[in-house]
Short mmCIF file of C-alpha atoms in Angstrom, two decimals:
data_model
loop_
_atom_site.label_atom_id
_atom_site.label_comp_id
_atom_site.label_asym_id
_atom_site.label_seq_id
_atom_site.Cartn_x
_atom_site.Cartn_y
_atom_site.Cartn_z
CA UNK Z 157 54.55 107.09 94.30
CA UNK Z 158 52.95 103.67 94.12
CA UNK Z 159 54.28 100.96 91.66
CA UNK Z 160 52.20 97.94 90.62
CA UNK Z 161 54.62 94.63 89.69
CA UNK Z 162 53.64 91.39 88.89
CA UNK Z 163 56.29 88.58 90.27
CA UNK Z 164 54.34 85.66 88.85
CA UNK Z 165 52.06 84.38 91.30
CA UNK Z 166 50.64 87.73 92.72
CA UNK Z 167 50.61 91.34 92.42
CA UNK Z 168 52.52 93.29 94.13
CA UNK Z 169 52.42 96.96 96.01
CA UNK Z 170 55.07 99.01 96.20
CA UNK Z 171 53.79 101.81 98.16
CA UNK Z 172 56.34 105.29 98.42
CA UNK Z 173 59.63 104.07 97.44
CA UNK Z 174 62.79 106.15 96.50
CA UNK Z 175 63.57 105.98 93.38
CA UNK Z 176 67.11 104.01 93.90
CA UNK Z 177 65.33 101.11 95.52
CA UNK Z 178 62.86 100.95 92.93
CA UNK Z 179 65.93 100.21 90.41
CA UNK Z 180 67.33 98.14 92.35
CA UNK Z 181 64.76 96.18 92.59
CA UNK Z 182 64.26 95.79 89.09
CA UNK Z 183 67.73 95.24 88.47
CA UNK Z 184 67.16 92.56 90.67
CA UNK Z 185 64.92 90.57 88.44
CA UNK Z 186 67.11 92.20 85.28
CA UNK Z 187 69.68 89.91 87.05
CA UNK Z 188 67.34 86.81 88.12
CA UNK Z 189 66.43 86.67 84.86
CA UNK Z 190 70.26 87.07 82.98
CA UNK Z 191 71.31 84.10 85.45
CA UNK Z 192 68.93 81.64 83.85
CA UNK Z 193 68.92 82.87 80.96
CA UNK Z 194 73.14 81.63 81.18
CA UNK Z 195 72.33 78.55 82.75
CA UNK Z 196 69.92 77.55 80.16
CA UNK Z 197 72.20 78.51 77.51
CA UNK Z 198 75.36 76.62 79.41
CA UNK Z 199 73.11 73.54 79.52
CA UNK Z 200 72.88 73.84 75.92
CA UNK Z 201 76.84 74.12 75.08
CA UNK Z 202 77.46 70.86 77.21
CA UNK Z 203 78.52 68.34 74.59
CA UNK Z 204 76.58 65.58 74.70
CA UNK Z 205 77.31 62.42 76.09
CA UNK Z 206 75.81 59.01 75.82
CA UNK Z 207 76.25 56.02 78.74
CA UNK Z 208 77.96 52.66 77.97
CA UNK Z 209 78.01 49.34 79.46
CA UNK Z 210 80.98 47.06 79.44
CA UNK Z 211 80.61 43.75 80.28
CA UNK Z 212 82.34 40.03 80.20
CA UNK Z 213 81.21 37.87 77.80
CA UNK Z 214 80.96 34.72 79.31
CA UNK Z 215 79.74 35.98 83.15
CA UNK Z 216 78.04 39.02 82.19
CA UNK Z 217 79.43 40.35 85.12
CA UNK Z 218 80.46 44.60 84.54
CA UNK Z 219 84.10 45.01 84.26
CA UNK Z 220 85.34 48.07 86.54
CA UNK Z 221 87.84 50.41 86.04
CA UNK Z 222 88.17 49.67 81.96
CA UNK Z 223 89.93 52.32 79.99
CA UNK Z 224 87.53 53.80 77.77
CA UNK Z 225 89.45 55.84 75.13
CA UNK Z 226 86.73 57.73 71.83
CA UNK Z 227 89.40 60.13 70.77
CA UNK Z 228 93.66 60.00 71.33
CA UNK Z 229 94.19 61.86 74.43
CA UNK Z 230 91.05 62.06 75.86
CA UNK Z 231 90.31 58.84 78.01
CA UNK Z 232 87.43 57.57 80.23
CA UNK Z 233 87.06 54.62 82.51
CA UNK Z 234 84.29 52.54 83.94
CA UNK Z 235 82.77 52.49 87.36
CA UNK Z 236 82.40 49.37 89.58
CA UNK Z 237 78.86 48.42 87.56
CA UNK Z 238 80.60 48.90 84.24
CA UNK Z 239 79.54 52.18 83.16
CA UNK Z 240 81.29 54.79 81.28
CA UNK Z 241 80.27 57.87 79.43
CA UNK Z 242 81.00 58.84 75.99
CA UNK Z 243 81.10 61.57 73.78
CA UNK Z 244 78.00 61.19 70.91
CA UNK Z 245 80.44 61.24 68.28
CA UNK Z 246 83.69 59.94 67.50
CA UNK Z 247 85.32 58.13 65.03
CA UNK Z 248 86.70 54.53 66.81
CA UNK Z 249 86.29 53.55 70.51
CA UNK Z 250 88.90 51.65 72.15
CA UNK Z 251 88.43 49.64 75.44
CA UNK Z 252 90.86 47.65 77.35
CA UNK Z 253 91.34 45.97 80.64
CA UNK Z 254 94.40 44.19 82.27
CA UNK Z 255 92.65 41.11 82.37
CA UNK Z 256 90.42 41.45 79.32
CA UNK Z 257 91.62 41.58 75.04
CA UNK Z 258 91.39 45.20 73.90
CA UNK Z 259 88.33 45.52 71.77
CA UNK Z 260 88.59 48.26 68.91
CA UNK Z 261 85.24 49.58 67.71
CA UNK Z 262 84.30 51.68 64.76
CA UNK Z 263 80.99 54.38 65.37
CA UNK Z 264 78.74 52.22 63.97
CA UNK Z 265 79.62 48.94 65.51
CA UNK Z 266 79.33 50.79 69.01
CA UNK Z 267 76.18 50.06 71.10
CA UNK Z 268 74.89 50.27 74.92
CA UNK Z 269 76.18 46.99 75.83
CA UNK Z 270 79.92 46.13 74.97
CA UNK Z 271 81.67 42.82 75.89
CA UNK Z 272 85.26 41.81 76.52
CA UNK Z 273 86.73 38.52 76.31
CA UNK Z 274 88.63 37.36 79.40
CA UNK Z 275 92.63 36.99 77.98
CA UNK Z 276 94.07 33.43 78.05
CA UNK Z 277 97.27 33.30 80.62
CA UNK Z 278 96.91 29.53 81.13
CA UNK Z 279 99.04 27.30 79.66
CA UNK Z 280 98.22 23.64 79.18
CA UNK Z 281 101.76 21.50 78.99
CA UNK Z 282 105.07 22.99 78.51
CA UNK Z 283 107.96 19.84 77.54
CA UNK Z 284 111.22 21.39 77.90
CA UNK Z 285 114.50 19.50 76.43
CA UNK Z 286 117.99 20.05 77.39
CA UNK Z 287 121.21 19.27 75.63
CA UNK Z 288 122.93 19.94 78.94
CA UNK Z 289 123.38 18.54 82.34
CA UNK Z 290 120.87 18.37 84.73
CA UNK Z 291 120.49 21.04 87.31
CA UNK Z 292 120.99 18.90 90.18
CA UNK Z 293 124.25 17.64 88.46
CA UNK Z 294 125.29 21.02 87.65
CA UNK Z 295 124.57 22.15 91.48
CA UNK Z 296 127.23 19.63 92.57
CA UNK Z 297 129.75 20.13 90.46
CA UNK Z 298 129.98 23.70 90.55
CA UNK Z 299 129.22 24.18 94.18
CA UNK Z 300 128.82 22.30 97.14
CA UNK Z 301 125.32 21.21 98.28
CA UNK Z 302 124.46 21.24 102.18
CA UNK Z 303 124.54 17.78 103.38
CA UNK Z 304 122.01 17.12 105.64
CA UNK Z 305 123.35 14.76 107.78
CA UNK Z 306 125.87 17.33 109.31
CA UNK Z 307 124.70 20.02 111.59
CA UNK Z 308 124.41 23.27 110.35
CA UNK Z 309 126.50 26.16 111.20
CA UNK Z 310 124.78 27.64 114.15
CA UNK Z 311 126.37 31.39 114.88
CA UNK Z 312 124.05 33.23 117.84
CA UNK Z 313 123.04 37.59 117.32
CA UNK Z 314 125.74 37.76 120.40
CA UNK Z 315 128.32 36.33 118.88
CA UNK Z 316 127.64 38.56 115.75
CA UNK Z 317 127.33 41.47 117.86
CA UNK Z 318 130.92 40.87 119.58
CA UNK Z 319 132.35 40.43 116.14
CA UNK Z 320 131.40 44.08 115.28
CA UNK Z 321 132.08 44.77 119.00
CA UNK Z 322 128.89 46.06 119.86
CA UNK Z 323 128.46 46.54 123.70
CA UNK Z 324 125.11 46.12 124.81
CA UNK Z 325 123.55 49.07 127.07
CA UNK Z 326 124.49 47.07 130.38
CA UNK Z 327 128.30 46.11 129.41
CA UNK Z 328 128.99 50.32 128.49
CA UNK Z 329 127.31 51.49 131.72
CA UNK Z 330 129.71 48.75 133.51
CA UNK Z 331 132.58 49.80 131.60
CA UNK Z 332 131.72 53.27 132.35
CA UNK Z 333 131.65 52.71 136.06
CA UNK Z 334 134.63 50.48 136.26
CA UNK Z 335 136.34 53.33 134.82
CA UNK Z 336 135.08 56.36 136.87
CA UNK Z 337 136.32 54.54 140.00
CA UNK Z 338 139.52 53.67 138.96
CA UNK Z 339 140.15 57.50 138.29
CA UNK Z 340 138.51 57.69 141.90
CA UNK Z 341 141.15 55.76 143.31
CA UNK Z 342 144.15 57.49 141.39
CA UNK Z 343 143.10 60.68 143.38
#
């Protein structure tokens, strides 16, 4: 038997096959052609997704690791240069940063480029005013504060150690010896 094919780019012989072979050989490209055929059409089921950049408004530097949040539950976050991907639709968009003021974003307002504004911590003068004592006059009269002129209380680790009556590795093996050879010399 002799079978013409044509795989595309030439023509091909196939000269006295069994008949199994041929099949499988057909089932072959059955089968090459199936797999794309599912890889096209998983390509096409990916939701689409659209790339944003977040940035800082005053250094225009990207801001990394933002949380990145289109729906409740599902949550994104940015890369080192900023970027985060996000679904095509959704109804609000909600990014925050530790060190940045959440910024809450209806559909349309959303475009490539958002920017955060750095959060205030700093705070300029703080006057505090006290109906009570001092704290340095509370200090002494509740408790009594070091005086410097007087040494301190100086208590060595060895003296510590006796007070628990810890025996250092030396002082047991001595004991231990002094013992053995007084039961030497009650025999």
């Amino acid at each position: 038997m002799l079978f013409f094919t044509n795989s595309g780019k030439q023509n091909v012989l196939l000269c006295i096959l069994p008949l199994s072979l041929h099949h499988i050989l057909m089932n072959l490209d059955m089968l090459r052609y199936c797999l794309i055929l599912l890889t096209v059409m998983g390509c096409l089921s990916v939701k689409a997704q659209r790339r944003i950049l977040v940035l800082d408004v005053e250094t225009r530097e990207p801001v990394g690791r933002a949380a990145v949040v289109p729906y409740p539950g599902v949550r994104t976050q940015t890369d080192s240069m900023g970027v985060a991907s996000i679904p095509e639709k959704f109804d609000s968009l909600h990014v925050s940063h530790v060190r940045y003021a959440t910024e809450m974003l209806k559909f349309e307002e959303v475009r490539d480029t958002i920017f955060l504004f750095a959060k205030e911590n700093m705070i300029d003068e703080v006057t505090v005013i006290s109906q009570q004592e001092s704290i340095k006059d509370y200090l002494k009269s509740h408790r009594q504060l070091p005086n410097p002129a007087e040494p301190a209380l100086r208590i060595g680790v060895d003296k510590i150690l006796k007070f628990f009556k810890y025996k250092s590795r030396r002082e047991r093996k001595r004991e231990r010896t002094k013992r053995l050879l007084e039961e030497y010399d009650e025999k």
